[in-house]
Amino acid sequence: MTDSEAPPAKAPEGVSSAPALPQPVLEIASGYAFTGPALDLGALLWDGRCLPDVQIRIPLPMLNRHGLVAGATGTGKTKTLQLIAEQLSAQGVPVFLADVKGDVSGISAPGQENDKVRTRAGEVRQEWTPAGFPCEFYALGGMGHGIPVRATITSFGPVLLSKVLQLNQTQEQSLGLIFHYADQKGLELVDLKDLRAVVTFLTSDEGKSELKGIGGLSTATAGVILRSLTAFEAQGMSPFFGEPEFDTSELSRVAGDGRGTVSVLELPAVQDKPQLFSTFLMWLLADLFHDLPEVGDVDKPKLVFFFDEAHLLFNDASKAFLDAITQTVRLIRSKGVGVFFVTQTPKDVPGDVLAQLGNRVQHALRAFTPDDQKALRATVKTFPNSPYDLEEVLTALGTGEAVVTVLSEKGAPTPVAATRLRAPESLMGPVDPAALDRAVEQSPLHGRYAEAVDRESAYEKLTAREAQAAASSAPSAPSEPASSRGRGRKGDDQDSSVVQQVVGSGVFKSLARSLGTQVGREITRSIFGTARRRR
């Protein structure tokens, strides 16, 4: 082509060979020619060729508009998460990654150059440089190599706990009444034995009368909940609930060099407990939602949260649970948090949630069975109109390739673009376990969360009450009135103990919150029934 020849269309800035490209390619290139900061995903695929002049990107301010990373097993979803997380960290955005398979820890170490990496970098015009990124490693309940992540039963709330216990809707509502009772009586629910103690008390001869006071809770339903709790505890679930409770603000930390910290939650040790880890991830999101201030639209997200194996969250979920997820996803954007759900097909995500996900990276799908073909057609319908035959493209994509559409800087969907993705610059695999253990032990968070604490809560209070009732029913010599009992023996020590119990009660703390003080924890529940906290 000579200088005198006119191009068929105006080429987007930075696409030097665009005049030689077909009109649909030029339109796609224009849709991704952003002027502000963006993440680089890779290069356009068109008609069997990789076109490195056409770079496919996501505007950084749009990362809090949520997203979906989907595709069949082995198509490269985990590497896509790693690629996006690296670039977010480099631009000062903290990231949360759920490490289901145990191979995401490599993001903390520089990658290893090889023929595959060099070939991929050359194809997509990537200046590949090995780099590790600042990480914190966590493990649910300390089951694994990371810093233990625990939640109290109170903050977890009845809706999320019902999902873990696999209760039906009626039992879920009854559990909510039990939580309400414990809140009103100042019975702090810290761990599983606390909740079991409260339910046991309510089903006892002494406690049955209390059921009438909270209404709508039958002894039979309370018994079902008690049996579910006992079975749950017998499966070794106790370590996940307790104190010190994890402060989710830790996920929003930035390293000393300005890069965002990548929080990696190790999950292989609980792979056989899918209901537990998927619901725990939702607790993290709900807790963030409660605590973070409203910020509206921001230049870059405050945190991007990757929710792996997302289908587990929605399987057998109650309507109340799904409504709570939808509300959380819809509203948490205004707090600067982006959520990416990671699963196999878009149909794994309910329509109301899928509608909130503006950024899409769809890896290859298989169409071996009629159900596969149905899922493929359903996936195609979720994309905007495009010049591609998406049914054909989605079944022909190779590993590390995907169909992409994101939100532009103006918030409009970009053209659908088949993309050959860049290679992550960090290690594509797990780090050595010994190195991982050293990183955990050297973390400033280790001393804060490593050792479990078992303070006085509902179990201890109800046990003491039972012992006191047993003692009072036994024959004994006349004693002085309760108002003066013990003053000659314990004096001010007993008075001090009573004051401490009152001040430490849930009712007192709730009252203190209502008076505008900063004492204790507010026991008001919203969305998932989780307790709101101020730190």
XYZ file of C-alpha atoms in Angstrom:
535
model
C 0.000 0.000 0.000
C 1.450 3.424 -0.983
C 1.112 6.733 0.811
C -1.278 7.930 -1.899
C -3.784 5.181 -1.281
C -6.595 6.107 1.085
C -7.325 3.727 3.951
C -10.731 2.040 3.939
C -11.486 3.385 7.418
C -9.901 5.526 10.077
C -7.570 3.397 12.174
C -7.659 3.717 15.948
C -4.681 5.392 17.498
C -1.845 2.953 18.164
C -2.948 0.362 15.572
C -0.339 0.867 12.899
C -1.429 -1.846 10.499
C -5.149 -1.194 10.923
C -5.667 0.245 7.394
C -4.899 -3.205 5.969
C -7.449 -4.894 8.199
C -11.093 -5.751 7.401
C -13.773 -3.341 8.552
C -15.057 -5.598 11.387
C -11.530 -5.803 12.796
C -11.171 -2.023 12.673
C -14.426 -1.650 14.570
C -13.260 -4.106 17.217
C -9.904 -2.304 17.497
C -11.665 1.037 17.945
C -13.784 -0.457 20.731
C -10.658 -1.264 22.784
C -8.576 1.863 22.074
C -8.972 3.283 25.580
C -7.155 6.456 26.582
C -7.005 5.890 30.349
C -5.292 3.194 32.447
C -6.269 -0.329 31.483
C -5.304 -3.972 31.924
C -3.826 -5.706 28.867
C -5.446 -9.063 28.202
C -3.932 -10.027 24.846
C -4.205 -9.715 21.070
C -7.175 -10.155 18.747
C -7.803 -13.423 16.941
C -9.426 -13.089 13.521
C -9.843 -15.590 10.732
C -7.309 -17.963 12.279
C -4.635 -15.281 12.757
C -3.350 -13.482 15.840
C -3.230 -9.705 15.223
C -0.831 -8.148 17.755
C -1.618 -4.621 16.535
C -5.113 -4.988 17.996
C -4.745 -5.177 21.772
C -7.720 -6.253 23.902
C -7.916 -4.436 27.236
C -10.136 -3.678 30.260
C -10.368 -0.063 31.539
C -9.151 0.026 35.138
C -12.114 2.100 36.439
C -14.508 -0.549 35.074
C -13.111 -3.393 37.187
C -15.634 -2.637 39.932
C -18.457 -3.342 37.448
C -17.884 -7.031 38.164
C -17.155 -9.838 35.753
C -17.285 -13.480 34.768
C -14.425 -15.796 33.848
C -15.823 -19.038 32.453
C -14.722 -22.067 30.492
C -14.326 -25.814 30.541
C -11.751 -27.496 32.762
C -8.207 -27.088 31.428
C -8.890 -24.091 29.187
C -6.797 -21.611 31.191
C -9.188 -19.894 33.619
C -6.698 -19.965 36.498
C -3.960 -18.367 34.379
C -6.419 -15.665 33.326
C -7.087 -14.884 36.995
C -3.349 -14.740 37.591
C -2.823 -12.416 34.609
C -5.523 -9.997 35.751
C -4.438 -10.142 39.405
C -0.817 -9.309 38.509
C -1.783 -6.193 36.590
C -4.208 -5.040 39.267
C -1.498 -5.414 41.902
C 0.980 -3.513 39.729
C -1.501 -0.617 39.526
C -1.987 -0.490 43.293
C -5.239 -2.467 43.521
C -5.508 -5.182 46.229
C -6.773 -8.553 44.998
C -8.405 -11.559 46.639
C -7.944 -14.982 45.012
C -9.538 -18.251 46.114
C -6.971 -20.990 45.430
C -9.143 -24.054 44.951
C -6.595 -26.286 43.225
C -3.536 -25.125 45.166
C -1.606 -23.638 42.244
C -2.144 -19.886 42.651
C 0.565 -19.362 45.288
C 3.079 -18.964 42.448
C 1.902 -15.386 41.972
C 4.300 -14.468 44.785
C 7.366 -15.677 42.816
C 8.868 -14.638 39.459
C 7.884 -16.795 36.509
C 10.224 -19.056 34.595
C 10.939 -18.241 30.989
C 10.642 -21.118 28.528
C 9.788 -21.741 24.890
C 6.038 -21.583 25.481
C 6.275 -18.269 27.313
C 8.586 -16.767 24.681
C 6.318 -17.935 21.862
C 3.161 -16.576 23.498
C 4.821 -13.232 24.337
C 5.984 -12.860 20.738
C 2.553 -13.692 19.307
C 0.719 -11.076 21.382
C 3.550 -8.482 21.400
C 4.114 -8.705 25.152
C 7.296 -7.474 26.826
C 7.442 -10.381 29.233
C 9.523 -9.841 32.395
C 9.491 -12.347 35.285
C 8.015 -10.802 38.442
C 6.557 -11.860 41.769
C 3.905 -9.853 43.593
C 3.263 -9.066 47.290
C 1.088 -11.785 48.800
C -0.583 -12.863 52.007
C -1.572 -16.513 52.333
C -4.636 -17.632 54.256
C -6.337 -20.940 55.077
C -9.872 -21.544 56.341
C -9.693 -22.334 60.032
C -5.949 -22.888 59.711
C -6.474 -26.069 57.661
C -3.502 -25.594 55.365
C -0.360 -23.513 55.192
C -1.887 -20.045 55.512
C -2.880 -17.653 58.265
C -6.137 -18.956 59.828
C -9.333 -17.275 58.672
C -12.129 -17.693 61.217
C -15.558 -16.152 61.671
C -17.741 -16.024 64.749
C -21.147 -17.621 64.506
C -22.701 -14.226 65.319
C -21.075 -12.440 62.401
C -21.651 -15.374 60.025
C -25.371 -15.052 60.567
C -28.317 -17.440 60.167
C -28.747 -17.270 56.371
C -25.163 -18.219 55.535
C -25.049 -20.815 58.297
C -28.273 -22.373 56.982
C -26.591 -22.788 53.612
C -23.649 -24.581 55.257
C -25.940 -26.778 57.357
C -28.145 -27.477 54.312
C -31.314 -26.445 56.107
C -34.595 -25.899 54.289
C -36.397 -22.570 54.195
C -38.503 -23.216 57.310
C -35.459 -24.350 59.281
C -33.517 -21.322 58.033
C -36.224 -18.999 59.366
C -36.218 -20.860 62.675
C -32.456 -20.507 62.946
C -32.928 -16.773 62.474
C -35.255 -16.756 65.483
C -32.617 -18.607 67.534
C -30.042 -15.964 66.608
C -32.535 -13.263 67.599
C -33.082 -14.945 70.959
C -29.334 -15.167 71.612
C -28.894 -11.494 70.688
C -31.676 -10.417 73.034
C -30.355 -12.488 75.929
C -26.740 -11.403 75.562
C -25.596 -14.924 74.677
C -22.618 -14.346 72.399
C -22.396 -16.959 69.630
C -18.675 -17.269 69.016
C -18.227 -20.883 67.963
C -20.281 -23.983 67.192
C -20.522 -25.135 70.797
C -22.130 -21.786 71.681
C -24.886 -22.234 69.133
C -25.345 -25.877 70.063
C -25.636 -24.860 73.723
C -28.353 -22.306 72.936
C -30.374 -24.769 70.831
C -29.933 -27.490 73.475
C -31.187 -25.092 76.148
C -34.222 -24.139 74.051
C -35.151 -27.806 73.660
C -34.635 -28.601 77.364
C -37.402 -28.684 79.969
C -36.186 -25.383 81.362
C -35.868 -23.669 78.010
C -39.009 -24.861 76.208
C -40.989 -21.989 77.663
C -38.574 -19.586 75.953
C -39.709 -20.903 72.548
C -43.119 -19.358 73.116
C -41.508 -15.999 73.682
C -39.730 -15.911 70.316
C -42.675 -17.366 68.361
C -42.843 -19.714 65.428
C -40.140 -22.122 66.571
C -41.233 -25.661 67.243
C -39.364 -28.082 69.438
C -39.174 -30.489 66.475
C -37.506 -27.903 64.207
C -35.098 -26.892 66.948
C -34.230 -30.580 67.282
C -33.508 -30.844 63.539
C -31.187 -27.856 63.758
C -29.457 -29.365 66.766
C -28.882 -32.643 64.935
C -27.535 -30.775 61.888
C -25.138 -28.859 64.126
C -23.944 -32.025 65.838
C -23.319 -33.768 62.509
C -21.579 -30.683 61.148
C -19.303 -30.516 64.167
C -18.578 -34.247 63.927
C -17.232 -33.654 60.415
C -14.449 -31.518 61.870
C -15.917 -28.102 61.083
C -15.258 -26.511 64.477
C -11.952 -24.805 63.528
C -13.664 -22.514 61.009
C -15.731 -20.736 63.639
C -14.236 -18.872 66.564
C -11.854 -16.111 67.529
C -9.788 -14.174 66.747
C -12.185 -13.392 63.945
C -10.617 -12.356 60.667
C -10.829 -8.640 59.934
C -11.748 -8.421 56.243
C -10.131 -4.983 55.990
C -6.849 -6.940 55.816
C -7.806 -7.787 52.229
C -7.555 -4.127 51.206
C -3.905 -3.628 52.128
C -1.308 -2.054 49.852
C 2.377 -3.023 50.064
C 5.099 -0.551 50.941
C 6.096 -0.177 47.284
C 2.574 0.879 46.320
C 1.519 -2.410 44.751
C -1.730 -3.987 45.851
C -1.445 -7.017 48.123
C -2.705 -10.276 46.615
C -4.573 -12.253 49.287
C -4.531 -15.955 48.421
C -6.978 -18.147 50.339
C -5.811 -21.753 50.173
C -8.723 -24.165 49.769
C -7.379 -27.611 48.719
C -7.644 -28.881 52.300
C -11.411 -28.234 52.246
C -12.170 -29.319 48.679
C -14.416 -32.045 50.052
C -16.469 -29.361 51.853
C -17.692 -27.249 48.912
C -20.708 -25.825 50.716
C -18.436 -24.588 53.469
C -15.772 -22.815 51.438
C -18.179 -21.241 48.917
C -20.341 -19.903 51.748
C -17.270 -18.678 53.629
C -16.263 -16.698 50.548
C -19.700 -15.112 50.544
C -19.237 -14.208 54.219
C -16.042 -12.374 53.306
C -17.931 -10.374 50.680
C -20.856 -9.660 53.000
C -18.516 -8.502 55.760
C -16.684 -6.204 53.342
C -20.018 -4.833 52.203
C -21.018 -3.983 55.772
C -17.740 -2.309 56.686
C -16.615 -0.372 53.619
C -17.800 3.215 53.075
C -19.639 4.356 49.975
C -17.223 5.777 47.398
C -19.234 5.754 44.167
C -17.326 5.614 40.886
C -13.559 5.667 41.454
C -10.459 5.840 39.255
C -9.549 2.324 40.299
C -11.185 -0.309 42.499
C -10.486 -0.543 46.217
C -10.413 -4.343 45.887
C -11.122 -6.958 43.230
C -12.475 -10.249 44.556
C -12.261 -13.457 42.481
C -14.909 -16.000 43.476
C -13.726 -19.371 42.131
C -15.992 -22.427 41.705
C -18.925 -20.024 41.866
C -21.502 -22.660 40.910
C -21.071 -24.194 44.368
C -22.453 -21.029 45.902
C -25.699 -21.201 43.950
C -26.378 -24.954 44.087
C -29.497 -25.710 46.172
C -29.601 -22.109 47.420
C -32.793 -20.766 48.975
C -34.573 -17.780 47.448
C -33.550 -15.649 50.430
C -29.940 -16.634 49.880
C -30.035 -15.836 46.151
C -31.752 -12.505 46.817
C -29.030 -11.637 49.322
C -26.263 -12.490 46.839
C -27.900 -10.382 44.136
C -28.283 -7.434 46.482
C -24.687 -7.693 47.694
C -23.259 -7.848 44.163
C -25.425 -4.973 43.004
C -24.579 -2.655 45.891
C -20.944 -3.485 46.643
C -19.857 -1.796 43.399
C -20.563 1.587 44.996
C -18.045 0.668 47.704
C -15.290 0.268 45.123
C -15.216 -3.546 45.147
C -15.271 -5.579 41.936
C -16.373 -9.227 42.012
C -15.426 -11.771 39.349
C -17.281 -15.077 39.422
C -15.285 -18.005 38.032
C -17.110 -21.081 36.783
C -17.598 -23.283 33.727
C -20.564 -21.710 31.946
C -22.667 -18.568 32.443
C -25.696 -20.776 33.155
C -24.036 -21.671 36.489
C -24.821 -18.123 37.633
C -28.450 -17.006 38.212
C -29.744 -14.494 35.685
C -30.162 -11.667 38.220
C -26.514 -12.015 39.236
C -25.269 -12.517 35.669
C -26.933 -9.252 34.685
C -24.582 -7.425 37.088
C -21.403 -8.799 35.461
C -20.214 -6.270 32.877
C -16.841 -7.824 32.005
C -16.721 -11.268 30.386
C -13.815 -13.597 29.608
C -15.202 -16.819 28.151
C -12.739 -19.637 27.536
C -13.478 -22.673 25.380
C -16.561 -24.815 25.890
C -17.043 -28.448 24.955
C -20.046 -29.704 22.989
C -19.765 -33.470 23.320
C -23.290 -34.137 24.608
C -26.773 -32.650 24.035
C -26.509 -30.908 27.410
C -23.156 -29.429 26.373
C -24.683 -28.159 23.124
C -27.580 -26.611 25.007
C -25.162 -24.863 27.381
C -23.136 -23.626 24.404
C -26.176 -22.068 22.736
C -27.232 -20.480 26.024
C -23.745 -18.996 26.449
C -23.777 -17.500 22.940
C -27.068 -15.749 23.695
C -25.470 -13.898 26.613
C -23.028 -12.065 24.319
C -23.747 -8.932 22.251
C -24.160 -9.335 18.501
C -20.820 -9.911 16.796
C -19.319 -10.778 13.390
C -18.071 -14.079 14.842
C -19.869 -17.401 14.626
C -19.575 -17.796 18.388
C -20.789 -21.385 18.524
C -17.920 -22.339 16.238
C -15.347 -20.039 17.883
C -16.096 -21.137 21.450
C -15.547 -24.797 20.628
C -12.348 -24.108 18.650
C -10.492 -21.882 21.142
C -7.167 -23.227 22.375
C -5.775 -23.144 25.909
C -5.106 -19.545 26.918
C -7.587 -18.133 24.400
C -10.970 -16.608 25.178
C -13.863 -14.567 23.836
C -13.913 -11.175 25.554
C -16.353 -8.319 25.977
C -15.926 -5.658 28.665
C -17.331 -2.272 29.571
C -15.723 0.697 27.863
C -14.655 3.833 29.691
C -18.171 5.168 29.049
C -19.785 2.055 30.490
C -20.975 0.598 27.173
C -20.209 -3.012 26.128
C -17.210 -3.347 23.854
C -17.325 -5.457 20.664
C -16.915 -9.192 21.140
C -13.253 -10.103 20.579
C -11.706 -13.543 20.322
C -8.388 -13.089 22.134
C -5.078 -14.850 22.559
C -4.230 -14.010 26.153
C -0.904 -12.847 27.524
C 1.287 -15.046 29.693
C 1.416 -14.317 33.454
C 4.779 -12.945 34.593
C 4.701 -14.782 37.913
C 5.222 -18.497 38.500
C 2.503 -20.579 36.843
C 2.296 -23.198 39.573
C 2.599 -23.533 43.366
C 5.586 -22.257 45.318
C 7.610 -24.635 47.470
C 5.650 -25.496 50.665
C 8.637 -24.605 52.854
C 8.855 -21.152 51.254
C 5.127 -20.739 51.736
C 5.389 -21.619 55.429
C 8.225 -19.111 55.881
C 6.156 -16.369 54.233
C 3.248 -17.103 56.555
C 5.365 -17.148 59.716
C 7.070 -13.871 58.763
C 3.784 -12.112 58.065
C 2.800 -9.390 60.548
C -0.667 -10.977 60.577
C 0.585 -14.316 61.888
C 0.769 -13.196 65.508
C -2.673 -11.651 65.255
C -4.587 -14.686 63.995
C -2.496 -17.840 64.400
C -3.617 -18.888 67.878
C -7.302 -19.575 68.546
C -8.906 -17.897 71.582
C -11.837 -19.357 73.535
C -13.375 -16.671 75.725
C -16.532 -16.760 77.809
C -19.588 -16.825 75.580
C -22.980 -18.568 75.322
C -21.673 -22.070 76.108
C -19.901 -20.992 79.280
C -22.811 -18.818 80.425
C -25.420 -21.512 79.925
C -23.183 -24.143 81.530
C -22.734 -21.890 84.562
C -26.483 -21.263 84.673
C -27.164 -25.001 84.615
C -24.647 -25.605 87.400
C -26.178 -22.818 89.462
C -29.674 -24.248 88.973
C -28.483 -27.698 90.025
C -26.828 -26.270 93.122
C -29.901 -24.276 94.125
C -32.162 -27.327 93.819
C -30.014 -29.332 96.243
C -30.947 -29.206 100.000
C -28.896 -26.596 101.823
C -28.823 -24.560 104.980
C -30.577 -21.162 104.981
C -28.395 -18.508 103.463
C -28.375 -14.762 103.326
C -30.368 -12.924 100.634
C -28.935 -13.016 97.111
C -28.511 -9.246 97.150
C -25.877 -9.469 99.901
C -24.576 -13.022 99.358
C -20.801 -13.235 99.051
C -20.057 -9.640 99.975
C -18.205 -10.654 103.087
C -16.147 -13.194 101.140
C -15.551 -11.739 97.666
C -16.687 -8.183 98.142
C -15.763 -5.860 95.331
C -14.351 -8.696 93.211
C -17.850 -10.160 92.695
C -19.334 -6.736 91.984
C -16.598 -6.175 89.415
C -17.323 -9.547 87.832
C -21.022 -8.708 87.522
C -20.221 -5.354 85.931
C -17.877 -7.038 83.440
C -20.581 -9.527 82.466
C -23.140 -6.774 81.934
C -20.760 -4.594 79.919
C -19.715 -7.605 77.857
C -23.253 -8.678 77.037
C -24.672 -8.394 73.549
C -27.630 -6.328 74.794
C -25.330 -3.762 76.417
C -23.206 -3.532 73.288
C -26.247 -3.032 71.096
C -27.486 -0.307 73.432
C -24.072 1.330 73.413
C -24.145 1.469 69.635
C -27.582 3.057 69.647
C -26.248 5.765 71.955
C -23.561 6.601 69.436
C -20.607 5.240 71.375
C -17.777 3.103 70.001
C -18.081 0.404 72.662
C -18.504 -3.204 71.645
C -20.293 -4.671 68.649
C -23.606 -3.666 67.169
C -25.942 -6.634 66.864
C -28.123 -5.589 63.963
C -28.494 -7.899 61.027
C -28.936 -7.202 57.343
C -28.680 -8.928 53.948
C -27.414 -12.367 55.052
C -28.335 -11.848 58.690
C -24.682 -11.106 59.375
C -23.893 -8.834 62.300
C -22.701 -5.390 61.299
C -19.384 -4.342 62.731
C -17.437 -1.132 63.184
C -13.699 -1.313 63.564
